Tab-separated table of C-alpha atoms and ligand atoms in Angstrom:
chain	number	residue	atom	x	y	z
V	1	UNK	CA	0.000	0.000	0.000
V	2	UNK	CA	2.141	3.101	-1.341
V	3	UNK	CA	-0.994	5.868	-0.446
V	4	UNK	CA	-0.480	8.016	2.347
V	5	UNK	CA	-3.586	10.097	2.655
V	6	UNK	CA	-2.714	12.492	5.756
V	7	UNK	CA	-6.788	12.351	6.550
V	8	UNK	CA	-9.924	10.628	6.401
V	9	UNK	CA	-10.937	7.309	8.079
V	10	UNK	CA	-9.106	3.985	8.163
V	11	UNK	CA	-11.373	2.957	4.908
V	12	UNK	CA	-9.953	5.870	2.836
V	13	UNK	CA	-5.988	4.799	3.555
V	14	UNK	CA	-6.769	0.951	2.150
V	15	UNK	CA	-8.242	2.488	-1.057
V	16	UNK	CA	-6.123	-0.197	-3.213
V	17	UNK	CA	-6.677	-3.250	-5.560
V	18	UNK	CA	-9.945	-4.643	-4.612
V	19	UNK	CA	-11.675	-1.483	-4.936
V	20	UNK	CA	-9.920	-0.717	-8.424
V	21	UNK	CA	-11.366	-4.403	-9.341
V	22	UNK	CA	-15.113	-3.882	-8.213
V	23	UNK	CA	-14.993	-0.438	-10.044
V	24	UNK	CA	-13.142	-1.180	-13.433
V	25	UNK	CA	-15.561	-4.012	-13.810
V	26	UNK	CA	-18.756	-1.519	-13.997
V	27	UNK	CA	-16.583	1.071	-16.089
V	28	UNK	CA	-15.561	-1.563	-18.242
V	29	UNK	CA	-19.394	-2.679	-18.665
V	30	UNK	CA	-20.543	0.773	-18.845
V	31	UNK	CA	-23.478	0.287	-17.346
V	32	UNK	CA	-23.454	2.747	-14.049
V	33	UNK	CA	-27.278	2.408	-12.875
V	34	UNK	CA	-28.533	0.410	-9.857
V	35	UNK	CA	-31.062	-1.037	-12.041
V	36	UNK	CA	-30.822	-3.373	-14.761
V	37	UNK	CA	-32.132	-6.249	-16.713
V	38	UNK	CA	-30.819	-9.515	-15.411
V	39	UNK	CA	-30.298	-10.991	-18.672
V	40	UNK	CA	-28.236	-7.998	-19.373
V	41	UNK	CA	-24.231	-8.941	-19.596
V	42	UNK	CA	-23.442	-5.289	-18.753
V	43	UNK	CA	-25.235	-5.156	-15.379
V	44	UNK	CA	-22.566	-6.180	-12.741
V	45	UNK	CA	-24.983	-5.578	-9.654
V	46	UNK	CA	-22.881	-3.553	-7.575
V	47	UNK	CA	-25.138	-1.957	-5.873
V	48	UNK	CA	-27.778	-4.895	-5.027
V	49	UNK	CA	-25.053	-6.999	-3.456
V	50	UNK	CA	-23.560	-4.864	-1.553
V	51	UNK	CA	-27.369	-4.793	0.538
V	52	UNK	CA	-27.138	-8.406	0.636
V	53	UNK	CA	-23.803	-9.001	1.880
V	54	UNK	CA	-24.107	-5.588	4.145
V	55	UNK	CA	-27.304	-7.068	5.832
V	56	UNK	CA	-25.542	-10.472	5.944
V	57	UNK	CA	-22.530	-8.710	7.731
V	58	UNK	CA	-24.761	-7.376	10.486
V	59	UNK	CA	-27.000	-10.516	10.703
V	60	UNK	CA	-30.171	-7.759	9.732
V	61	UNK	CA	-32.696	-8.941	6.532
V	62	UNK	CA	-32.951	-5.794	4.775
V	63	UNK	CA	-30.497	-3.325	3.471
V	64	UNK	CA	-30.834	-0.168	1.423
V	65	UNK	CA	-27.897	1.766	-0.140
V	66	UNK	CA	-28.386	5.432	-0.569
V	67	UNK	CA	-26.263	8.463	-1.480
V	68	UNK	CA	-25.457	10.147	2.370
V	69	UNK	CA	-25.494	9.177	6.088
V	70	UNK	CA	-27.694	12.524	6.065
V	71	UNK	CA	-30.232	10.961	3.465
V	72	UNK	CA	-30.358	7.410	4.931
V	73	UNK	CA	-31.113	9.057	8.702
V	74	UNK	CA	-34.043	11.271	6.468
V	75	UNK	CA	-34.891	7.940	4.915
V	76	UNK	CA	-35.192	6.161	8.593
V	77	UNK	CA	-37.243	9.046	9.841
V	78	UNK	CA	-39.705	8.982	7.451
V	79	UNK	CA	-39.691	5.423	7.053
V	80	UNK	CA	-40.851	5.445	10.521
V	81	UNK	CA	-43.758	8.725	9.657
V	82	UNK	CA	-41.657	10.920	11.815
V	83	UNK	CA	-43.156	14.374	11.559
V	84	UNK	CA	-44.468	17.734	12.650
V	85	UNK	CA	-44.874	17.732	16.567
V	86	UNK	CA	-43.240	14.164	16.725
V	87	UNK	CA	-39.921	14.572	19.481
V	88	UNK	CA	-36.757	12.764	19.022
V	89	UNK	CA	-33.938	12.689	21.402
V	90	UNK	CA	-30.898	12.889	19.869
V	91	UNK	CA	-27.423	13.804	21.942
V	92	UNK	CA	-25.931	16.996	21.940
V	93	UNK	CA	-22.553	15.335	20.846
V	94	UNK	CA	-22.859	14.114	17.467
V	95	UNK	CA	-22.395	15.540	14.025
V	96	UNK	CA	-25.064	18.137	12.713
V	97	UNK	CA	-27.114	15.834	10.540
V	98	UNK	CA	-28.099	13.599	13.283
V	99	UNK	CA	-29.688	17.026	14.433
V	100	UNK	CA	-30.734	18.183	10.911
V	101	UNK	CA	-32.686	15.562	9.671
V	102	UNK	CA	-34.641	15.699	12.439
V	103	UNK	CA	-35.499	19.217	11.738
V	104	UNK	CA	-35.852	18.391	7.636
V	105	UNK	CA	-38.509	15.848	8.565
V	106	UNK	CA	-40.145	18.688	10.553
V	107	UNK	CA	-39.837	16.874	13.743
V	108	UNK	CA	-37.841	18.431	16.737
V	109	UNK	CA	-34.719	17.106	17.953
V	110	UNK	CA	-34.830	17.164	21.860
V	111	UNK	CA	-30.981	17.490	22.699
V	112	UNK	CA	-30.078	15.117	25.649
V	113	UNK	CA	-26.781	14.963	27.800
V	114	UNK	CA	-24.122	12.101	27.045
V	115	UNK	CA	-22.384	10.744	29.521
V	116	UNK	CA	-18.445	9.144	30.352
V	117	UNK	CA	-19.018	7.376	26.938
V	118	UNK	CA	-19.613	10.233	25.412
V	119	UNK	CA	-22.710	8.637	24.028
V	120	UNK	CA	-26.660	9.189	24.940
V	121	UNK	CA	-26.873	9.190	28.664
V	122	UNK	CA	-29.829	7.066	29.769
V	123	UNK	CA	-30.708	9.199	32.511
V	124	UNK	CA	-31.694	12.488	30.755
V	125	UNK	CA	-33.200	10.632	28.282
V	126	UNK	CA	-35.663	9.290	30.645
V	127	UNK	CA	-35.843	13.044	31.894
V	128	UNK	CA	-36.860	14.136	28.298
V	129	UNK	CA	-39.404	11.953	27.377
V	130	UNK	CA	-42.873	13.430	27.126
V	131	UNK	CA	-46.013	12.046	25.534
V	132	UNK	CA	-44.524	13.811	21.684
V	133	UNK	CA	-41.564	11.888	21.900
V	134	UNK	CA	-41.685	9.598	19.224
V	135	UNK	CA	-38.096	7.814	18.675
V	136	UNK	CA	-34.476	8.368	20.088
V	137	UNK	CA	-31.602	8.381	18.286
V	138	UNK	CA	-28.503	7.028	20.269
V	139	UNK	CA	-25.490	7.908	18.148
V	140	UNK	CA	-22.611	5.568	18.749
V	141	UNK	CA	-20.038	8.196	18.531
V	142	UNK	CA	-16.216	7.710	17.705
V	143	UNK	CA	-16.956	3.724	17.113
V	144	UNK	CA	-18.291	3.674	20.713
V	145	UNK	CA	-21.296	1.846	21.229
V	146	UNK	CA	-24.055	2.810	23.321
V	147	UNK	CA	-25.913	1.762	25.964
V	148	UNK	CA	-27.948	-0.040	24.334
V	149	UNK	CA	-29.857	-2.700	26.553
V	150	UNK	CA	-30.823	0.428	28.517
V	151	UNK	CA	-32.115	2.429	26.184
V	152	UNK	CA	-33.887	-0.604	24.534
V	153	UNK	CA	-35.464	-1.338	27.790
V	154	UNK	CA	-36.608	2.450	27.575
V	155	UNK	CA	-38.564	2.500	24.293
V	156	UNK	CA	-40.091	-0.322	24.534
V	157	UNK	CA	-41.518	0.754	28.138
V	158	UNK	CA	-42.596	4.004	26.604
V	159	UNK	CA	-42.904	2.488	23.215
V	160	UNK	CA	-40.495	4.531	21.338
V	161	UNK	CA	-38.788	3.707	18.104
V	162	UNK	CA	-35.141	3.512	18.162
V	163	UNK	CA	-32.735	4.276	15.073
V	164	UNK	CA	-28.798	4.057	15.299
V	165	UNK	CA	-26.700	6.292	13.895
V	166	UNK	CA	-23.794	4.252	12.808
V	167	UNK	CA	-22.552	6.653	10.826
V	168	UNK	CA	-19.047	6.174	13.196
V	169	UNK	CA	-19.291	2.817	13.900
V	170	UNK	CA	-19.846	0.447	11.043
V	171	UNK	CA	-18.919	-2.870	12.127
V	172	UNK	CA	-19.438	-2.249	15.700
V	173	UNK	CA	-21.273	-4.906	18.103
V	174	UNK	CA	-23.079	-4.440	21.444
V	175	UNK	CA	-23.195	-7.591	23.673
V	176	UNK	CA	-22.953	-10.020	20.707
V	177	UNK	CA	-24.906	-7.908	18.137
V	178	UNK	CA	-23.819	-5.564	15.740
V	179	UNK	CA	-24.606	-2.096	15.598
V	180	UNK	CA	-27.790	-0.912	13.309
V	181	UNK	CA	-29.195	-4.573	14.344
V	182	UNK	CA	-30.305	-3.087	17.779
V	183	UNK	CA	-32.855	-0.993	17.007
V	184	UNK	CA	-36.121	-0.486	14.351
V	185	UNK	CA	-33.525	1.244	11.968
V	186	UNK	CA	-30.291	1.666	11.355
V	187	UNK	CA	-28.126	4.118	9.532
V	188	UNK	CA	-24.579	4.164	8.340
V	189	UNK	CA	-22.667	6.805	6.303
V	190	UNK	CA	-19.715	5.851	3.678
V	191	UNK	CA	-17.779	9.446	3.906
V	192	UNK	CA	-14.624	9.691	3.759
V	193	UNK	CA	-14.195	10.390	7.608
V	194	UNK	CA	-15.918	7.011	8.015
V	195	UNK	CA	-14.742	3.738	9.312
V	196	UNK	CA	-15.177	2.130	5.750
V	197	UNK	CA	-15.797	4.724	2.494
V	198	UNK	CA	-17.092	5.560	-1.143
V	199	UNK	CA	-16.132	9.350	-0.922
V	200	UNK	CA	-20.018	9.253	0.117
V	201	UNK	CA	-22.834	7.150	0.802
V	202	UNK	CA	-25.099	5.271	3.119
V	203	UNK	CA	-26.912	2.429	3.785
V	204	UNK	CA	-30.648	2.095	5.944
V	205	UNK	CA	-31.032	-1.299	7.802
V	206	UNK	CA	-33.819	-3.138	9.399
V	207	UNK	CA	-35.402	-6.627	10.530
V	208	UNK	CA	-38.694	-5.422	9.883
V	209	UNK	CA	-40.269	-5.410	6.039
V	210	UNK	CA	-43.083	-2.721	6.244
V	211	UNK	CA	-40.086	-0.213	7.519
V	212	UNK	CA	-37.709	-1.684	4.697
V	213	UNK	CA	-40.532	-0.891	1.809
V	214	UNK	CA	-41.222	2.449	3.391
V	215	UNK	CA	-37.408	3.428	3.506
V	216	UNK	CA	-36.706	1.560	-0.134
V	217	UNK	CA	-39.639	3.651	-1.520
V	218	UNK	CA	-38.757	6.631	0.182
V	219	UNK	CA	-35.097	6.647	-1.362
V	220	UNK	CA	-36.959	5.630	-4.689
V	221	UNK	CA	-39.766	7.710	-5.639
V	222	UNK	CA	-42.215	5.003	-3.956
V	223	UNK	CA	-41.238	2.131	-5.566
V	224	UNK	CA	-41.293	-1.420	-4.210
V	225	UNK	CA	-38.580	-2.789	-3.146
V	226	UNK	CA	-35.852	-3.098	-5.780
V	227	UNK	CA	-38.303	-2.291	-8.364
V	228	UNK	CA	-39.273	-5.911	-8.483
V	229	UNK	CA	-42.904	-6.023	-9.212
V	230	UNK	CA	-44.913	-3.854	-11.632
V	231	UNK	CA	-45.045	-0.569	-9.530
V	232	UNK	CA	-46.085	2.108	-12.107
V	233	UNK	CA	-49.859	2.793	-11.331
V	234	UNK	CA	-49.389	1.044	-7.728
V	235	UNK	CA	-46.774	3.109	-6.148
V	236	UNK	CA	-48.550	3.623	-2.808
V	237	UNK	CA	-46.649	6.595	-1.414
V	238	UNK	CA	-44.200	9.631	-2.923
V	239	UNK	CA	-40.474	9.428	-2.073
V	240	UNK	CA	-37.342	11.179	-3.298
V	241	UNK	CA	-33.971	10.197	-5.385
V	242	UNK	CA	-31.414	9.318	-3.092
V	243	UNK	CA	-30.206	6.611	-4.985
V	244	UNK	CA	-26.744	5.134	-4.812
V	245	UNK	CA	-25.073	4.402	-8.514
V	246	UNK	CA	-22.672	1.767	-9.108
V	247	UNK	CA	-19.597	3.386	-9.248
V	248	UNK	CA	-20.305	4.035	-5.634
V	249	UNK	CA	-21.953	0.828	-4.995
V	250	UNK	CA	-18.634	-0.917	-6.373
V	251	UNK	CA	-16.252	0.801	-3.908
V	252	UNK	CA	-18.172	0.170	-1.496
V	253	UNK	CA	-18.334	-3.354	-1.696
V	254	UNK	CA	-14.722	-3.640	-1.668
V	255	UNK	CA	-14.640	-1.876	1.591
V	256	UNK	CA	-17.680	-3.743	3.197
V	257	UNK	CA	-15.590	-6.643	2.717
V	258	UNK	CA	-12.247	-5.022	4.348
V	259	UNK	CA	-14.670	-4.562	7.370
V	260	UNK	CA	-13.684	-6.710	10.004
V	261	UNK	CA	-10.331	-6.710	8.468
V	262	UNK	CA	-9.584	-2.749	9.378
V	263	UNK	CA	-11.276	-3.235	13.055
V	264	UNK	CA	-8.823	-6.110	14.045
V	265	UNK	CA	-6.012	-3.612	12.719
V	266	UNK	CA	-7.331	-0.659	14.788
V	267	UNK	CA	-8.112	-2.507	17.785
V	268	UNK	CA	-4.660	-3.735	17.800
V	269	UNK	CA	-3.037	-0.284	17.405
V	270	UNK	CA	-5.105	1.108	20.161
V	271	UNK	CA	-4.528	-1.761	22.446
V	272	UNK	CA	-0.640	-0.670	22.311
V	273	UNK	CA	-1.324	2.955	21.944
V	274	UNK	CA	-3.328	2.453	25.320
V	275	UNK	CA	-1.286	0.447	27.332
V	276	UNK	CA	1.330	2.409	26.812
V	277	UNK	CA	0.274	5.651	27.851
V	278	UNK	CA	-1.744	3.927	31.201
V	279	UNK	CA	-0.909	4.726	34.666
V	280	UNK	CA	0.349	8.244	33.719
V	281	UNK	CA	-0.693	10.368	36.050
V	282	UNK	CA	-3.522	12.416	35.377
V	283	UNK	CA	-4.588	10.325	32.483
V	284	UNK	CA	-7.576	8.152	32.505
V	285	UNK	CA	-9.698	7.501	29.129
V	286	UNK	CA	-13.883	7.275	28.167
V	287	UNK	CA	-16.056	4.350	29.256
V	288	UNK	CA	-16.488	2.065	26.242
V	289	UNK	CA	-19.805	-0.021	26.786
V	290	UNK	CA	-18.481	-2.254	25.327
V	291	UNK	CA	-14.808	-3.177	24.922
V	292	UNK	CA	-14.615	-6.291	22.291
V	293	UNK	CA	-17.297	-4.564	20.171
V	294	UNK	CA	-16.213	-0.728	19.837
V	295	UNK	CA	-14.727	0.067	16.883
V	296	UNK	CA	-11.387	1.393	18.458
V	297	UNK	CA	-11.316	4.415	15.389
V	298	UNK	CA	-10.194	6.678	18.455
V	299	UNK	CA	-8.950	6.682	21.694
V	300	UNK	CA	-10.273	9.186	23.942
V	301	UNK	CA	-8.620	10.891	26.902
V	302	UNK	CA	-10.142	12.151	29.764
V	303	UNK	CA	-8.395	14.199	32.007
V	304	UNK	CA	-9.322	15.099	36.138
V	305	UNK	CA	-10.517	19.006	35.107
V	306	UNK	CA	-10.265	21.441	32.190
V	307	UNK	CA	-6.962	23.068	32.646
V	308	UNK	CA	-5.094	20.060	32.185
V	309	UNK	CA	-6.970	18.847	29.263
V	310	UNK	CA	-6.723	22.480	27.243
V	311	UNK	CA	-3.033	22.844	28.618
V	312	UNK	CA	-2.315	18.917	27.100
V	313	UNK	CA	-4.211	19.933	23.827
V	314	UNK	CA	-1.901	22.867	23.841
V	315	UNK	CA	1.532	20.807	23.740
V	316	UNK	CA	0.191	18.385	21.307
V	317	UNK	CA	-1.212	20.802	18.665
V	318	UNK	CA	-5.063	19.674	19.040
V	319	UNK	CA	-8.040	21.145	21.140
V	320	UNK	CA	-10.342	19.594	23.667
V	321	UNK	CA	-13.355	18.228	22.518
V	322	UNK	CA	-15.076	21.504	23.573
V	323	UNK	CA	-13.457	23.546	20.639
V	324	UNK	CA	-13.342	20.588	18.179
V	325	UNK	CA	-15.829	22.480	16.343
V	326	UNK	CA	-18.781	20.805	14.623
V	327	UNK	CA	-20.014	17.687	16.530
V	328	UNK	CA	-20.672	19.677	19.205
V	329	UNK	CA	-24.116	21.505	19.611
V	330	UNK	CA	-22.386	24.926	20.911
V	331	UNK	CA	-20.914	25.224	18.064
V	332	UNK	CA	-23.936	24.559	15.854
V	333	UNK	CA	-24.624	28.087	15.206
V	334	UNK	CA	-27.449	27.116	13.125
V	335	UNK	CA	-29.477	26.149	15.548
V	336	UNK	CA	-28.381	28.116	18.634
V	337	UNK	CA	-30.668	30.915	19.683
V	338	UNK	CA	-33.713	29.387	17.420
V	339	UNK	CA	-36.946	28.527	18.400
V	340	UNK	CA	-38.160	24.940	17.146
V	341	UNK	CA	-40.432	27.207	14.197
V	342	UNK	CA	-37.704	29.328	13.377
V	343	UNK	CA	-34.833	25.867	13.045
V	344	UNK	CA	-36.082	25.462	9.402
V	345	UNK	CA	-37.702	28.385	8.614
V	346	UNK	CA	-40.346	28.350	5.406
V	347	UNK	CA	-41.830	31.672	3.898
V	348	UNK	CA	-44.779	31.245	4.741
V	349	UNK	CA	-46.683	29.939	8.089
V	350	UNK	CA	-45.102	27.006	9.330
V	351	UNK	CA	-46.737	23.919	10.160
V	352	UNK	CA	-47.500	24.063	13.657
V	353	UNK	CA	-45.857	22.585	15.881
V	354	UNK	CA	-46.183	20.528	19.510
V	355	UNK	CA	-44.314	22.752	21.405
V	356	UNK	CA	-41.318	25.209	21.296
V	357	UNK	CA	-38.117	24.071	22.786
V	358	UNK	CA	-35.500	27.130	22.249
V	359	UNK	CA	-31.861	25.493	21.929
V	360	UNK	CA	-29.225	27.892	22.985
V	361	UNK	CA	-25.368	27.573	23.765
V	362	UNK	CA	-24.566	25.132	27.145
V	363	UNK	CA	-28.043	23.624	27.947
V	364	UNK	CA	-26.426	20.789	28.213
V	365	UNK	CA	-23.823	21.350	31.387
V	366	UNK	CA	-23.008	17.935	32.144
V	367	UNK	CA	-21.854	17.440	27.901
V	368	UNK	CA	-19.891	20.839	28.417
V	369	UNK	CA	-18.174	19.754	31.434
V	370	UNK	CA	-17.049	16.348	29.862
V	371	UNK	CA	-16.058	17.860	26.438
V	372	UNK	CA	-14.154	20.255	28.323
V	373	UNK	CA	-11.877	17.588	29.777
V	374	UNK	CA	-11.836	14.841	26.959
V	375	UNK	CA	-9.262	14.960	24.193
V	376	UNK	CA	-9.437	12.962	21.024
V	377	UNK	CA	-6.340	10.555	19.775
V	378	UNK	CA	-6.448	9.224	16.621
V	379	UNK	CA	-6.341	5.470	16.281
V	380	UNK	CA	-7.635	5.323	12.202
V	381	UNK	CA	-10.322	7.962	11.873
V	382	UNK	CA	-7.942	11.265	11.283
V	383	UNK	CA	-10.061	14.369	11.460
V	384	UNK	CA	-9.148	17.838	12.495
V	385	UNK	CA	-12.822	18.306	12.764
V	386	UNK	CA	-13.285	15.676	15.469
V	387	UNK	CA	-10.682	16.803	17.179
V	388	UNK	CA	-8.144	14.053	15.908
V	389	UNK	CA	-5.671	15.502	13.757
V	390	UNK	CA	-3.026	14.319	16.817
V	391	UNK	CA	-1.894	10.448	16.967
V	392	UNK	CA	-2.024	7.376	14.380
V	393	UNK	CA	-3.589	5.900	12.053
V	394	UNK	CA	-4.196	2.682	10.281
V	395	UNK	CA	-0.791	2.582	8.399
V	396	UNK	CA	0.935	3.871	11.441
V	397	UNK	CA	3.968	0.860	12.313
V	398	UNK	CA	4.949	0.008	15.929
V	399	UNK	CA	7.420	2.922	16.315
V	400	UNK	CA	5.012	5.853	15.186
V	401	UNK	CA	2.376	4.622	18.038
V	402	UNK	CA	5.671	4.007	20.642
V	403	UNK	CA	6.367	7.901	19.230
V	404	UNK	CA	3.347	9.362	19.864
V	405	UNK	CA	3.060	7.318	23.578
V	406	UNK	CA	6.123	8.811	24.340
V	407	UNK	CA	5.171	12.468	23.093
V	408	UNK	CA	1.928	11.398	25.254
V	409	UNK	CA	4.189	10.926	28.256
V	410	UNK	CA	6.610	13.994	27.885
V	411	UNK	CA	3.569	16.321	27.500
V	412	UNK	CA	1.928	15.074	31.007
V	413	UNK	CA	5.508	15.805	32.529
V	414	UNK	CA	5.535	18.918	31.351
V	415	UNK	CA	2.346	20.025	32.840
V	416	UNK	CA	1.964	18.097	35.921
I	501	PLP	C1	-21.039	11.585	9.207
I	501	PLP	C2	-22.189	11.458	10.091
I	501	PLP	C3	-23.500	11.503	9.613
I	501	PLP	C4	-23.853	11.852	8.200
I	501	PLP	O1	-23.242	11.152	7.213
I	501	PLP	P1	-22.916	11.807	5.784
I	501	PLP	O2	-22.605	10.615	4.954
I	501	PLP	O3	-21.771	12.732	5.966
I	501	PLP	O4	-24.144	12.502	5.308
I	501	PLP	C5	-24.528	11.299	10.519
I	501	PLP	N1	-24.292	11.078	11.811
I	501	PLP	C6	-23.049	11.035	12.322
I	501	PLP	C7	-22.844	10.762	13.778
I	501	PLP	C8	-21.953	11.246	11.484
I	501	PLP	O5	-20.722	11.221	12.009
């Protein structure tokens, strides 16, 4: 592997053979549309098999490939009729189109606190319930999965619908079972920042068929599922394009397949990364729910208070998770200081809706407080906006992790 990319997830440093393969094969066929006549020799099916062997990855019966995490959490929300008055709670850590698509489906997000984990914390989100809420979306941020027994135990005593955002933590597992196959949906996002990528993309998952027709004819202007079927004249609902084409489709079944591959790699650079820097004073690390199934992208440090973590972030050229800019809700400035109406403003009346929640800068104290210590290493996901541009990553050899552990070290000396 000769490519040295500088950024991007682990996904977008393996960018090599197997990918070339899958996507010569639909160049060389010329055929680029998801679509195609069976009988026809040009039609490679790209984008068809990489649902089946996605949903066969994560054990879950249906699969749909779209063109955006963003477009596959729209497609979940309205699979599910999500809409005007309907709550959701979503965290307050998380990247803006967990948020958004909430507020494109007309729905309003209900921002919770996270805890340790830096995921959901199950505790406010009992605390924001009320009888509008209609889902919550636990995001398993930086390849961290989250609680997810609890909050399963949650919904279904307040009956709730549950979608993942996996958009950080494709291959992940909680207790046994991987991510997206927790709850009613499941969304995943093929970025470039991303665990596994096609530049972009996503994928919708689900056990359950009447959600997998809604979300397939969503994405595809109402038709049935893979357009098997004569649909014209008995398309039963309106949906949008957000179709993935094959080019994409072909990529990303190269890197589907690299899957468990790149987690064994990154779990076994952060193991040594880890160990190396533990029992330095001063530095302790996140709660990971779950320790065989996270997706080890990062590896998060937590330090006792707020000076040390800013002075440490200093030294090492990065900022705390406070100032890492976008996936945190302070620095959403485009929904600070709005009114649920005014998040998506339309110019004319808008649809009315439950209530008004205003969302303004540190409502969430308990988020602030642990963003304010935590600091972000990179293990394979390297992304100034995530607060990672400092560390490894998933071409990194023994002696760049021993040289960042001892960089690690030196810093804590120096401001201890
Ligand atoms: C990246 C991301 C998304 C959106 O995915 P895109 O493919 O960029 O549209 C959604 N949620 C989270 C948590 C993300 O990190």
């Amino acid at each position: 592997m000769t490519i040295k990319p500088g950024f991007g997830g682990p996904g977008s440093y393996l960018i090599g053979e197997e990918e070339k393969r899958e996507l010569m094969e639909v160049i060389d066929s010329g055929y680029l549309f998801r679509y195609g006549s069976e009988d026809d020799p040009r039609f490679k099916r790209k984008v068809v098999t990489l649902e089946k062997e996605f949903a066969t990855l994560l054990g879950v019966k249906y699969a749909v490939a779209v063109n955006s995490g963003t477009s596959a959490l729209l497609t979940c929300l309205t699979a599910l009729g999500i809409g005007p008055g309907d709550e959701v709670i979503v965290p307050g850590y998380t990247f803006i189109a967990s948020i958004s698509s909430i507020i494109v489906a007309r729905a309003i997000p209900v921002l919770a606190e996270i805890d340790e984990s830096l995921t959901l914390d199950p505790e406010d989100i009992r605390k924001k319930i009320t009888p509008q809420t209609k889902a919550i979306m636990p995001v398993h941020m930086l390849g961290n999965p989250c609680h997810m027994d609890v909050i399963m135990d949650i919904a279904r005593e307040h009956k709730l619908f549950v979608i993942e955002d996996c958009a950080q933590s494709a291959g992940g597992s909680f207790h046994g079972k991987r991510l997206g196959n927790i709850g009613d949906l499941g969304e995943f996002s093929l970025n470039i920042f991303k665990t596994i990528t096609a530049g972009d993309g996503g994928i919708v998952v689900t056990n359950d068929y009447n959600l997998y027709e809604r979300a397939f004819g969503f994405h595809d202007q109402g038709h049935k599922p893979l357009r098997t079927g004569v649909e014209v004249g008995k398309r039963s609902m309106v949906g949008m394009d957000f179709r993935m084409n094959e080019l994409t489709g072909a990529v990303a079944l190269a890197q589907i397949r690299k899957i468990d591959w790149i987690l064994s790699l990154l779990r076994e650079k952060k193991k040594k990364l880890k160990e190396a820097i533990s029992g330095i004073p001063g530095i302790g690390f996140r709660t990971i729910n779950d320790e065989k199934g996270e997706c080890a992208t990062l590896l998060t440090l937590l330090f006792p208070d707020e000076k040390t973590a800013s002075a440490f972030g200093e030294k090492a050229g990065t900022k705390t998770l406070s100032h890492s800019g976008w996936h945190v809700y302070n620095n959403m400035e485009q929904i600070l200081q709005k009114k649920t109406a005014t998040l998506y403003p339309c110019p004319y009346d808008c649809p009315a809706y439950g209530k008004e929640i205003e969302y303004y800068a540190h409502m969430l104290p308990k988020t602030d407080k642990i963003l304010d210590r935590a600091i972000n290493i990179s293990v394979g996901v390297v992304d100034k906006g995530l607060g990672s541009g400092f560390g490894v990553n998933i071409q990194s050899p023994d002696e760049e992790i021993e040289a960042v552990a001892k960089k690690i070290t030196t810093i804590m000396k120096e401001i201890s």
